[in-house]
Amino acid sequence: MTPLHYRRPEESDHRRVVEAIPLWWKMPPEAAPTGLLPRLFFQHFTDTSILVEDDSGQLAAFLIGFRSASRPETAYIHFVGVAPELQRHGVARDLYERFFAMMRDRGCTRVDAITGPINRRSQSFHGALGFTQAGDTEVDGVLAYLDYDGPGQHRVTFTRAL
Ligand SMILES: CC(C)(COP(=O)(O)OP(=O)(O)OC[C@H]1O[C@@H](n2cnc3c(N)ncnc32)[C@H](O)[C@@H]1OP(=O)(O)O)[C@@H](O)C(=O)NCCC(=O)NCCS
């Protein structure tokens, strides 16, 4: 696989990350979850997030995460993506392990994340990384919390000890 280079994201990276989302999620722009990644994440959460580029400077992957301001023992992974041609090569696993180490150093003892009930790929990935999946109602064949993020916005939660 091509050599990869890891660094903190900068505000100027916001545009190309947002532009990558429909391609990487394989969704039309109007349906892609770009709204989950407003510019503020590239202003206020850069010291705990990671951006990956290949040798030519092309965007290869990113992880947006942070330490909870209200629950300092908890780290939170908000968003992760890997370029399609690099998927299933352990890039996201490596990003998560880098994030876990960074958060352990800051004193966190658990890491949380969420996804939608239909995102089976995310559920398989988090399961493979040792996360416990939770929900209280069967939605689309998996347990999810109904209306977790608002009416109709059901979510599966993940947690893992650090
Ligand atoms: C989900 C995603 C981040 C995984 O990234 P990745 O770099 O391909 O994942 P890894 O190679 O580190 O996979 C680690 C393990 O997770 C599991 N896994 C990853 N992708 C999977 C898939 N598509 N289906 C089933 N299991 C999967 C496997 O157990 C894998 O280990 P293995 O390859 O040795 O079997 C990537 O597919 C992606 O960016 N998808 C589009 C965006 C998206 O849905 N993001 C939200 C996910 S939280």
mmCIF file with all atom_site columns, C-alpha atoms and ligand atoms in Angstrom:
data_model
loop_
_atom_site.group_PDB
_atom_site.id
_atom_site.type_symbol
_atom_site.label_atom_id
_atom_site.label_alt_id
_atom_site.label_comp_id
_atom_site.label_asym_id
_atom_site.label_entity_id
_atom_site.label_seq_id
_atom_site.pdbx_PDB_ins_code
_atom_site.Cartn_x
_atom_site.Cartn_y
_atom_site.Cartn_z
_atom_site.occupancy
_atom_site.B_iso_or_equiv
_atom_site.pdbx_formal_charge
_atom_site.auth_seq_id
_atom_site.auth_comp_id
_atom_site.auth_asym_id
_atom_site.auth_atom_id
_atom_site.pdbx_PDB_model_num
ATOM   1   C CA  . MET A 1 1   ? 0.000   0.000  0.000  1.00 0.00 ? 1   MET A CA  1
ATOM   2   C CA  . THR A 1 2   ? 1.113   3.588  -0.661 1.00 0.00 ? 2   THR A CA  1
ATOM   3   C CA  . PRO A 1 3   ? 2.987   5.252  2.257  1.00 0.00 ? 3   PRO A CA  1
ATOM   4   C CA  . LEU A 1 4   ? 0.636   7.339  4.375  1.00 0.00 ? 4   LEU A CA  1
ATOM   5   C CA  . HIS A 1 5   ? 1.337   10.541 6.285  1.00 0.00 ? 5   HIS A CA  1
ATOM   6   C CA  . TYR A 1 6   ? -0.532  11.494 9.443  1.00 0.00 ? 6   TYR A CA  1
ATOM   7   C CA  . ARG A 1 7   ? -1.026  15.018 10.762 1.00 0.00 ? 7   ARG A CA  1
ATOM   8   C CA  . ARG A 1 8   ? -3.496  17.256 12.565 1.00 0.00 ? 8   ARG A CA  1
ATOM   9   C CA  . PRO A 1 9   ? -6.199  18.698 10.282 1.00 0.00 ? 9   PRO A CA  1
ATOM   10  C CA  . GLU A 1 10  ? -6.276  22.438 9.674  1.00 0.00 ? 10  GLU A CA  1
ATOM   11  C CA  . GLU A 1 11  ? -9.189  24.747 8.950  1.00 0.00 ? 11  GLU A CA  1
ATOM   12  C CA  . SER A 1 12  ? -8.163  24.836 5.284  1.00 0.00 ? 12  SER A CA  1
ATOM   13  C CA  . ASP A 1 13  ? -8.721  21.043 5.053  1.00 0.00 ? 13  ASP A CA  1
ATOM   14  C CA  . HIS A 1 14  ? -12.448 21.406 5.709  1.00 0.00 ? 14  HIS A CA  1
ATOM   15  C CA  . ARG A 1 15  ? -13.471 21.848 2.091  1.00 0.00 ? 15  ARG A CA  1
ATOM   16  C CA  . ARG A 1 16  ? -11.718 18.796 0.670  1.00 0.00 ? 16  ARG A CA  1
ATOM   17  C CA  . VAL A 1 17  ? -12.905 16.553 3.486  1.00 0.00 ? 17  VAL A CA  1
ATOM   18  C CA  . VAL A 1 18  ? -16.502 17.655 2.908  1.00 0.00 ? 18  VAL A CA  1
ATOM   19  C CA  . GLU A 1 19  ? -16.069 17.172 -0.842 1.00 0.00 ? 19  GLU A CA  1
ATOM   20  C CA  . ALA A 1 20  ? -14.768 13.630 -0.276 1.00 0.00 ? 20  ALA A CA  1
ATOM   21  C CA  . ILE A 1 21  ? -17.762 12.496 1.775  1.00 0.00 ? 21  ILE A CA  1
ATOM   22  C CA  . PRO A 1 22  ? -20.276 11.783 -1.055 1.00 0.00 ? 22  PRO A CA  1
ATOM   23  C CA  . LEU A 1 23  ? -17.584 9.879  -2.976 1.00 0.00 ? 23  LEU A CA  1
ATOM   24  C CA  . TRP A 1 24  ? -16.348 7.885  -0.001 1.00 0.00 ? 24  TRP A CA  1
ATOM   25  C CA  . TRP A 1 25  ? -19.847 7.199  1.369  1.00 0.00 ? 25  TRP A CA  1
ATOM   26  C CA  . LYS A 1 26  ? -21.010 6.424  -2.209 1.00 0.00 ? 26  LYS A CA  1
ATOM   27  C CA  . MET A 1 27  ? -24.056 8.669  -1.833 1.00 0.00 ? 27  MET A CA  1
ATOM   28  C CA  . PRO A 1 28  ? -25.462 11.548 -3.917 1.00 0.00 ? 28  PRO A CA  1
ATOM   29  C CA  . PRO A 1 29  ? -24.309 14.917 -2.483 1.00 0.00 ? 29  PRO A CA  1
ATOM   30  C CA  . GLU A 1 30  ? -27.816 15.802 -1.288 1.00 0.00 ? 30  GLU A CA  1
ATOM   31  C CA  . ALA A 1 31  ? -28.051 12.560 0.725  1.00 0.00 ? 31  ALA A CA  1
ATOM   32  C CA  . ALA A 1 32  ? -24.451 12.380 1.985  1.00 0.00 ? 32  ALA A CA  1
ATOM   33  C CA  . PRO A 1 33  ? -23.875 13.178 5.674  1.00 0.00 ? 33  PRO A CA  1
ATOM   34  C CA  . THR A 1 34  ? -21.802 16.314 5.029  1.00 0.00 ? 34  THR A CA  1
ATOM   35  C CA  . GLY A 1 35  ? -23.952 18.295 7.471  1.00 0.00 ? 35  GLY A CA  1
ATOM   36  C CA  . LEU A 1 36  ? -22.402 16.290 10.311 1.00 0.00 ? 36  LEU A CA  1
ATOM   37  C CA  . LEU A 1 37  ? -19.056 17.926 9.627  1.00 0.00 ? 37  LEU A CA  1
ATOM   38  C CA  . PRO A 1 38  ? -19.392 21.708 9.862  1.00 0.00 ? 38  PRO A CA  1
ATOM   39  C CA  . ARG A 1 39  ? -16.290 23.881 9.742  1.00 0.00 ? 39  ARG A CA  1
ATOM   40  C CA  . LEU A 1 40  ? -16.218 24.213 13.533 1.00 0.00 ? 40  LEU A CA  1
ATOM   41  C CA  . PHE A 1 41  ? -14.652 20.745 13.783 1.00 0.00 ? 41  PHE A CA  1
ATOM   42  C CA  . PHE A 1 42  ? -11.696 22.089 11.777 1.00 0.00 ? 42  PHE A CA  1
ATOM   43  C CA  . GLN A 1 43  ? -11.434 25.113 14.061 1.00 0.00 ? 43  GLN A CA  1
ATOM   44  C CA  . HIS A 1 44  ? -12.013 23.762 17.567 1.00 0.00 ? 44  HIS A CA  1
ATOM   45  C CA  . PHE A 1 45  ? -11.248 20.021 17.535 1.00 0.00 ? 45  PHE A CA  1
ATOM   46  C CA  . THR A 1 46  ? -8.061  19.788 15.482 1.00 0.00 ? 46  THR A CA  1
ATOM   47  C CA  . ASP A 1 47  ? -5.712  18.850 18.327 1.00 0.00 ? 47  ASP A CA  1
ATOM   48  C CA  . THR A 1 48  ? -7.528  15.525 18.844 1.00 0.00 ? 48  THR A CA  1
ATOM   49  C CA  . SER A 1 49  ? -8.321  14.773 15.203 1.00 0.00 ? 49  SER A CA  1
ATOM   50  C CA  . ILE A 1 50  ? -6.167  13.131 12.535 1.00 0.00 ? 50  ILE A CA  1
ATOM   51  C CA  . LEU A 1 51  ? -5.884  13.644 8.781  1.00 0.00 ? 51  LEU A CA  1
ATOM   52  C CA  . VAL A 1 52  ? -4.072  11.202 6.498  1.00 0.00 ? 52  VAL A CA  1
ATOM   53  C CA  . GLU A 1 53  ? -2.554  11.938 3.088  1.00 0.00 ? 53  GLU A CA  1
ATOM   54  C CA  . ASP A 1 54  ? -0.775  9.734  0.591  1.00 0.00 ? 54  ASP A CA  1
ATOM   55  C CA  . ASP A 1 55  ? 2.646   10.495 -0.902 1.00 0.00 ? 55  ASP A CA  1
ATOM   56  C CA  . SER A 1 56  ? 1.118   12.826 -3.492 1.00 0.00 ? 56  SER A CA  1
ATOM   57  C CA  . GLY A 1 57  ? -0.795  14.821 -0.863 1.00 0.00 ? 57  GLY A CA  1
ATOM   58  C CA  . GLN A 1 58  ? -4.148  13.281 -1.777 1.00 0.00 ? 58  GLN A CA  1
ATOM   59  C CA  . LEU A 1 59  ? -6.614  12.903 1.081  1.00 0.00 ? 59  LEU A CA  1
ATOM   60  C CA  . ALA A 1 60  ? -6.522  9.264  2.232  1.00 0.00 ? 60  ALA A CA  1
ATOM   61  C CA  . ALA A 1 61  ? -8.479  9.211  5.507  1.00 0.00 ? 61  ALA A CA  1
ATOM   62  C CA  . PHE A 1 62  ? -9.575  11.289 8.471  1.00 0.00 ? 62  PHE A CA  1
ATOM   63  C CA  . LEU A 1 63  ? -10.791 10.883 12.027 1.00 0.00 ? 63  LEU A CA  1
ATOM   64  C CA  . ILE A 1 64  ? -12.592 13.670 13.872 1.00 0.00 ? 64  ILE A CA  1
ATOM   65  C CA  . GLY A 1 65  ? -12.630 13.042 17.615 1.00 0.00 ? 65  GLY A CA  1
ATOM   66  C CA  . PHE A 1 66  ? -12.369 14.854 20.919 1.00 0.00 ? 66  PHE A CA  1
ATOM   67  C CA  . ARG A 1 67  ? -12.320 14.533 24.684 1.00 0.00 ? 67  ARG A CA  1
ATOM   68  C CA  . SER A 1 68  ? -15.723 15.262 26.180 1.00 0.00 ? 68  SER A CA  1
ATOM   69  C CA  . ALA A 1 69  ? -15.838 18.718 27.794 1.00 0.00 ? 69  ALA A CA  1
ATOM   70  C CA  . SER A 1 70  ? -18.550 17.575 30.212 1.00 0.00 ? 70  SER A CA  1
ATOM   71  C CA  . ARG A 1 71  ? -17.427 13.980 30.812 1.00 0.00 ? 71  ARG A CA  1
ATOM   72  C CA  . PRO A 1 72  ? -13.632 14.210 30.849 1.00 0.00 ? 72  PRO A CA  1
ATOM   73  C CA  . GLU A 1 73  ? -13.207 10.454 31.292 1.00 0.00 ? 73  GLU A CA  1
ATOM   74  C CA  . THR A 1 74  ? -14.892 9.964  27.905 1.00 0.00 ? 74  THR A CA  1
ATOM   75  C CA  . ALA A 1 75  ? -13.383 10.313 24.441 1.00 0.00 ? 75  ALA A CA  1
ATOM   76  C CA  . TYR A 1 76  ? -15.720 10.579 21.465 1.00 0.00 ? 76  TYR A CA  1
ATOM   77  C CA  . ILE A 1 77  ? -15.212 9.669  17.822 1.00 0.00 ? 77  ILE A CA  1
ATOM   78  C CA  . HIS A 1 78  ? -17.518 11.815 15.759 1.00 0.00 ? 78  HIS A CA  1
ATOM   79  C CA  . PHE A 1 79  ? -16.622 10.927 12.194 1.00 0.00 ? 79  PHE A CA  1
ATOM   80  C CA  . VAL A 1 80  ? -14.220 8.689  10.324 1.00 0.00 ? 80  VAL A CA  1
ATOM   81  C CA  . GLY A 1 81  ? -13.659 8.002  6.656  1.00 0.00 ? 81  GLY A CA  1
ATOM   82  C CA  . VAL A 1 82  ? -11.164 6.129  4.485  1.00 0.00 ? 82  VAL A CA  1
ATOM   83  C CA  . ALA A 1 83  ? -10.768 6.574  0.713  1.00 0.00 ? 83  ALA A CA  1
ATOM   84  C CA  . PRO A 1 84  ? -12.469 3.648  -1.084 1.00 0.00 ? 84  PRO A CA  1
ATOM   85  C CA  . GLU A 1 85  ? -9.257  2.362  -2.684 1.00 0.00 ? 85  GLU A CA  1
ATOM   86  C CA  . LEU A 1 86  ? -7.607  2.127  0.765  1.00 0.00 ? 86  LEU A CA  1
ATOM   87  C CA  . GLN A 1 87  ? -10.468 0.456  2.619  1.00 0.00 ? 87  GLN A CA  1
ATOM   88  C CA  . ARG A 1 88  ? -9.953  -2.966 4.249  1.00 0.00 ? 88  ARG A CA  1
ATOM   89  C CA  . HIS A 1 89  ? -6.229  -2.347 4.697  1.00 0.00 ? 89  HIS A CA  1
ATOM   90  C CA  . GLY A 1 90  ? -6.390  -1.496 8.402  1.00 0.00 ? 90  GLY A CA  1
ATOM   91  C CA  . VAL A 1 91  ? -6.260  2.288  7.927  1.00 0.00 ? 91  VAL A CA  1
ATOM   92  C CA  . ALA A 1 92  ? -9.304  3.030  10.123 1.00 0.00 ? 92  ALA A CA  1
ATOM   93  C CA  . ARG A 1 93  ? -8.100  0.524  12.732 1.00 0.00 ? 93  ARG A CA  1
ATOM   94  C CA  . ASP A 1 94  ? -4.763  2.333  12.818 1.00 0.00 ? 94  ASP A CA  1
ATOM   95  C CA  . LEU A 1 95  ? -6.498  5.718  13.119 1.00 0.00 ? 95  LEU A CA  1
ATOM   96  C CA  . TYR A 1 96  ? -8.624  4.447  16.004 1.00 0.00 ? 96  TYR A CA  1
ATOM   97  C CA  . GLU A 1 97  ? -5.575  2.994  17.780 1.00 0.00 ? 97  GLU A CA  1
ATOM   98  C CA  . ARG A 1 98  ? -3.734  6.304  17.420 1.00 0.00 ? 98  ARG A CA  1
ATOM   99  C CA  . PHE A 1 99  ? -6.767  8.109  18.819 1.00 0.00 ? 99  PHE A CA  1
ATOM   100 C CA  . PHE A 1 100 ? -7.096  5.609  21.709 1.00 0.00 ? 100 PHE A CA  1
ATOM   101 C CA  . ALA A 1 101 ? -3.439  6.140  22.678 1.00 0.00 ? 101 ALA A CA  1
ATOM   102 C CA  . MET A 1 102 ? -3.841  9.928  22.522 1.00 0.00 ? 102 MET A CA  1
ATOM   103 C CA  . MET A 1 103 ? -6.937  9.810  24.725 1.00 0.00 ? 103 MET A CA  1
ATOM   104 C CA  . ARG A 1 104 ? -5.405  7.386  27.236 1.00 0.00 ? 104 ARG A CA  1
ATOM   105 C CA  . ASP A 1 105 ? -2.522  9.841  27.612 1.00 0.00 ? 105 ASP A CA  1
ATOM   106 C CA  . ARG A 1 106 ? -5.080  12.525 28.456 1.00 0.00 ? 106 ARG A CA  1
ATOM   107 C CA  . GLY A 1 107 ? -6.686  10.348 31.125 1.00 0.00 ? 107 GLY A CA  1
ATOM   108 C CA  . CYS A 1 108 ? -9.756  9.046  29.277 1.00 0.00 ? 108 CYS A CA  1
ATOM   109 C CA  . THR A 1 109 ? -11.034 5.615  30.271 1.00 0.00 ? 109 THR A CA  1
ATOM   110 C CA  . ARG A 1 110 ? -13.733 5.050  27.641 1.00 0.00 ? 110 ARG A CA  1
ATOM   111 C CA  . VAL A 1 111 ? -14.483 5.928  24.047 1.00 0.00 ? 111 VAL A CA  1
ATOM   112 C CA  . ASP A 1 112 ? -17.939 6.370  22.536 1.00 0.00 ? 112 ASP A CA  1
ATOM   113 C CA  . ALA A 1 113 ? -19.360 6.683  19.020 1.00 0.00 ? 113 ALA A CA  1
ATOM   114 C CA  . ILE A 1 114 ? -22.730 6.301  17.289 1.00 0.00 ? 114 ILE A CA  1
ATOM   115 C CA  . THR A 1 115 ? -24.085 5.302  13.897 1.00 0.00 ? 115 THR A CA  1
ATOM   116 C CA  . GLY A 1 116 ? -27.391 4.778  12.127 1.00 0.00 ? 116 GLY A CA  1
ATOM   117 C CA  . PRO A 1 117 ? -29.170 1.404  12.233 1.00 0.00 ? 117 PRO A CA  1
ATOM   118 C CA  . ILE A 1 118 ? -28.660 0.869  8.501  1.00 0.00 ? 118 ILE A CA  1
ATOM   119 C CA  . ASN A 1 119 ? -24.896 1.462  8.620  1.00 0.00 ? 119 ASN A CA  1
ATOM   120 C CA  . ARG A 1 120 ? -23.910 -2.194 8.905  1.00 0.00 ? 120 ARG A CA  1
ATOM   121 C CA  . ARG A 1 121 ? -20.378 -1.449 7.741  1.00 0.00 ? 121 ARG A CA  1
ATOM   122 C CA  . SER A 1 122 ? -19.845 0.874  10.701 1.00 0.00 ? 122 SER A CA  1
ATOM   123 C CA  . GLN A 1 123 ? -21.378 -1.719 13.049 1.00 0.00 ? 123 GLN A CA  1
ATOM   124 C CA  . SER A 1 124 ? -19.056 -4.459 11.740 1.00 0.00 ? 124 SER A CA  1
ATOM   125 C CA  . PHE A 1 125 ? -16.062 -2.161 11.983 1.00 0.00 ? 125 PHE A CA  1
ATOM   126 C CA  . HIS A 1 126 ? -16.793 -1.072 15.571 1.00 0.00 ? 126 HIS A CA  1
ATOM   127 C CA  . GLY A 1 127 ? -17.510 -4.668 16.579 1.00 0.00 ? 127 GLY A CA  1
ATOM   128 C CA  . ALA A 1 128 ? -14.139 -5.714 15.155 1.00 0.00 ? 128 ALA A CA  1
ATOM   129 C CA  . LEU A 1 129 ? -12.467 -3.021 17.260 1.00 0.00 ? 129 LEU A CA  1
ATOM   130 C CA  . GLY A 1 130 ? -14.024 -4.270 20.488 1.00 0.00 ? 130 GLY A CA  1
ATOM   131 C CA  . PHE A 1 131 ? -16.872 -1.787 20.884 1.00 0.00 ? 131 PHE A CA  1
ATOM   132 C CA  . THR A 1 132 ? -20.096 -2.873 22.585 1.00 0.00 ? 132 THR A CA  1
ATOM   133 C CA  . GLN A 1 133 ? -23.141 -1.970 20.513 1.00 0.00 ? 133 GLN A CA  1
ATOM   134 C CA  . ALA A 1 134 ? -26.391 -0.911 22.216 1.00 0.00 ? 134 ALA A CA  1
ATOM   135 C CA  . GLY A 1 135 ? -29.992 0.079  21.536 1.00 0.00 ? 135 GLY A CA  1
ATOM   136 C CA  . ASP A 1 136 ? -33.381 -0.661 23.055 1.00 0.00 ? 136 ASP A CA  1
ATOM   137 C CA  . THR A 1 137 ? -35.680 -1.174 20.065 1.00 0.00 ? 137 THR A CA  1
ATOM   138 C CA  . GLU A 1 138 ? -35.300 -3.260 16.926 1.00 0.00 ? 138 GLU A CA  1
ATOM   139 C CA  . VAL A 1 139 ? -34.968 -0.972 13.893 1.00 0.00 ? 139 VAL A CA  1
ATOM   140 C CA  . ASP A 1 140 ? -34.090 -2.349 10.453 1.00 0.00 ? 140 ASP A CA  1
ATOM   141 C CA  . GLY A 1 141 ? -33.008 -5.606 12.107 1.00 0.00 ? 141 GLY A CA  1
ATOM   142 C CA  . VAL A 1 142 ? -30.681 -4.158 14.762 1.00 0.00 ? 142 VAL A CA  1
ATOM   143 C CA  . LEU A 1 143 ? -31.158 -2.706 18.235 1.00 0.00 ? 143 LEU A CA  1
ATOM   144 C CA  . ALA A 1 144 ? -31.145 1.100  18.161 1.00 0.00 ? 144 ALA A CA  1
ATOM   145 C CA  . TYR A 1 145 ? -32.336 3.965  20.350 1.00 0.00 ? 145 TYR A CA  1
ATOM   146 C CA  . LEU A 1 146 ? -35.501 5.434  18.829 1.00 0.00 ? 146 LEU A CA  1
ATOM   147 C CA  . ASP A 1 147 ? -35.435 9.178  18.059 1.00 0.00 ? 147 ASP A CA  1
ATOM   148 C CA  . TYR A 1 148 ? -31.985 9.422  19.692 1.00 0.00 ? 148 TYR A CA  1
ATOM   149 C CA  . ASP A 1 149 ? -31.006 12.474 17.615 1.00 0.00 ? 149 ASP A CA  1
ATOM   150 C CA  . GLY A 1 150 ? -34.544 13.773 17.017 1.00 0.00 ? 150 GLY A CA  1
ATOM   151 C CA  . PRO A 1 151 ? -37.763 12.445 15.451 1.00 0.00 ? 151 PRO A CA  1
ATOM   152 C CA  . GLY A 1 152 ? -36.933 9.557  13.139 1.00 0.00 ? 152 GLY A CA  1
ATOM   153 C CA  . GLN A 1 153 ? -33.209 9.890  13.857 1.00 0.00 ? 153 GLN A CA  1
ATOM   154 C CA  . HIS A 1 154 ? -32.594 6.470  15.405 1.00 0.00 ? 154 HIS A CA  1
ATOM   155 C CA  . ARG A 1 155 ? -29.052 5.615  16.467 1.00 0.00 ? 155 ARG A CA  1
ATOM   156 C CA  . VAL A 1 156 ? -26.965 2.646  17.550 1.00 0.00 ? 156 VAL A CA  1
ATOM   157 C CA  . THR A 1 157 ? -24.438 3.510  20.272 1.00 0.00 ? 157 THR A CA  1
ATOM   158 C CA  . PHE A 1 158 ? -20.931 2.080  20.672 1.00 0.00 ? 158 PHE A CA  1
ATOM   159 C CA  . THR A 1 159 ? -18.696 2.138  23.719 1.00 0.00 ? 159 THR A CA  1
ATOM   160 C CA  . ARG A 1 160 ? -15.355 0.611  24.581 1.00 0.00 ? 160 ARG A CA  1
ATOM   161 C CA  . ALA A 1 161 ? -12.996 0.807  27.541 1.00 0.00 ? 161 ALA A CA  1
ATOM   162 C CA  . LEU A 1 162 ? -9.623  2.420  26.908 1.00 0.00 ? 162 LEU A CA  1
HETATM 163 C C1  . LIG B 2 .   ? -16.027 2.046  7.900  1.00 0.00 ? 1   LIG B C1  1
HETATM 164 C C2  . LIG B 2 .   ? -14.621 2.441  7.423  1.00 0.00 ? 1   LIG B C2  1
HETATM 165 C C3  . LIG B 2 .   ? -14.189 3.700  8.155  1.00 0.00 ? 1   LIG B C3  1
HETATM 166 C C4  . LIG B 2 .   ? -13.651 1.287  7.733  1.00 0.00 ? 1   LIG B C4  1
HETATM 167 O O1  . LIG B 2 .   ? -12.354 1.682  7.324  1.00 0.00 ? 1   LIG B O1  1
HETATM 168 P P1  . LIG B 2 .   ? -11.249 0.610  6.872  1.00 0.00 ? 1   LIG B P1  1
HETATM 169 O O2  . LIG B 2 .   ? -9.937  1.291  6.860  1.00 0.00 ? 1   LIG B O2  1
HETATM 170 O O3  . LIG B 2 .   ? -11.698 -0.031 5.614  1.00 0.00 ? 1   LIG B O3  1
HETATM 171 O O4  . LIG B 2 .   ? -11.340 -0.436 8.066  1.00 0.00 ? 1   LIG B O4  1
HETATM 172 P P2  . LIG B 2 .   ? -10.188 -1.457 8.512  1.00 0.00 ? 1   LIG B P2  1
HETATM 173 O O5  . LIG B 2 .   ? -9.494  -1.978 7.305  1.00 0.00 ? 1   LIG B O5  1
HETATM 174 O O6  . LIG B 2 .   ? -9.345  -0.813 9.555  1.00 0.00 ? 1   LIG B O6  1
HETATM 175 O O7  . LIG B 2 .   ? -11.074 -2.623 9.133  1.00 0.00 ? 1   LIG B O7  1
HETATM 176 C C5  . LIG B 2 .   ? -10.896 -3.137 10.429 1.00 0.00 ? 1   LIG B C5  1
HETATM 177 C C6  . LIG B 2 .   ? -11.898 -4.257 10.618 1.00 0.00 ? 1   LIG B C6  1
HETATM 178 O O8  . LIG B 2 .   ? -13.245 -3.714 10.619 1.00 0.00 ? 1   LIG B O8  1
HETATM 179 C C7  . LIG B 2 .   ? -14.123 -4.634 9.935  1.00 0.00 ? 1   LIG B C7  1
HETATM 180 N N1  . LIG B 2 .   ? -14.623 -4.002 8.711  1.00 0.00 ? 1   LIG B N1  1
HETATM 181 C C8  . LIG B 2 .   ? -14.144 -2.904 8.087  1.00 0.00 ? 1   LIG B C8  1
HETATM 182 N N2  . LIG B 2 .   ? -14.869 -2.622 6.979  1.00 0.00 ? 1   LIG B N2  1
HETATM 183 C C9  . LIG B 2 .   ? -15.820 -3.561 6.899  1.00 0.00 ? 1   LIG B C9  1
HETATM 184 C C10 . LIG B 2 .   ? -16.861 -3.819 5.952  1.00 0.00 ? 1   LIG B C10 1
HETATM 185 N N3  . LIG B 2 .   ? -17.058 -3.027 4.887  1.00 0.00 ? 1   LIG B N3  1
HETATM 186 N N4  . LIG B 2 .   ? -17.660 -4.879 6.169  1.00 0.00 ? 1   LIG B N4  1
HETATM 187 C C11 . LIG B 2 .   ? -17.465 -5.696 7.229  1.00 0.00 ? 1   LIG B C11 1
HETATM 188 N N5  . LIG B 2 .   ? -16.485 -5.506 8.158  1.00 0.00 ? 1   LIG B N5  1
HETATM 189 C C12 . LIG B 2 .   ? -15.669 -4.454 7.989  1.00 0.00 ? 1   LIG B C12 1
HETATM 190 C C13 . LIG B 2 .   ? -13.288 -5.869 9.595  1.00 0.00 ? 1   LIG B C13 1
HETATM 191 O O9  . LIG B 2 .   ? -13.364 -6.771 10.690 1.00 0.00 ? 1   LIG B O9  1
HETATM 192 C C14 . LIG B 2 .   ? -11.900 -5.280 9.502  1.00 0.00 ? 1   LIG B C14 1
HETATM 193 O O10 . LIG B 2 .   ? -10.896 -6.212 9.737  1.00 0.00 ? 1   LIG B O10 1
HETATM 194 P P3  . LIG B 2 .   ? -10.418 -7.204 8.531  1.00 0.00 ? 1   LIG B P3  1
HETATM 195 O O11 . LIG B 2 .   ? -10.286 -6.364 7.297  1.00 0.00 ? 1   LIG B O11 1
HETATM 196 O O12 . LIG B 2 .   ? -9.117  -7.727 9.048  1.00 0.00 ? 1   LIG B O12 1
HETATM 197 O O13 . LIG B 2 .   ? -11.493 -8.218 8.408  1.00 0.00 ? 1   LIG B O13 1
HETATM 198 C C15 . LIG B 2 .   ? -14.600 2.655  5.870  1.00 0.00 ? 1   LIG B C15 1
HETATM 199 O O14 . LIG B 2 .   ? -15.246 1.554  5.257  1.00 0.00 ? 1   LIG B O14 1
HETATM 200 C C16 . LIG B 2 .   ? -15.282 3.926  5.396  1.00 0.00 ? 1   LIG B C16 1
HETATM 201 O O15 . LIG B 2 .   ? -14.690 5.000  5.419  1.00 0.00 ? 1   LIG B O15 1
HETATM 202 N N6  . LIG B 2 .   ? -16.529 3.801  4.939  1.00 0.00 ? 1   LIG B N6  1
HETATM 203 C C17 . LIG B 2 .   ? -17.253 4.919  4.371  1.00 0.00 ? 1   LIG B C17 1
HETATM 204 C C18 . LIG B 2 .   ? -17.541 5.916  5.389  1.00 0.00 ? 1   LIG B C18 1
HETATM 205 C C19 . LIG B 2 .   ? -18.330 5.413  6.591  1.00 0.00 ? 1   LIG B C19 1
HETATM 206 O O16 . LIG B 2 .   ? -19.287 4.645  6.498  1.00 0.00 ? 1   LIG B O16 1
HETATM 207 N N7  . LIG B 2 .   ? -17.899 5.910  7.759  1.00 0.00 ? 1   LIG B N7  1
HETATM 208 C C20 . LIG B 2 .   ? -18.566 5.641  8.998  1.00 0.00 ? 1   LIG B C20 1
HETATM 209 C C21 . LIG B 2 .   ? -17.936 4.520  9.694  1.00 0.00 ? 1   LIG B C21 1
HETATM 210 S S1  . LIG B 2 .   ? -17.874 4.846  11.413 1.00 0.00 ? 1   LIG B S1  1
#
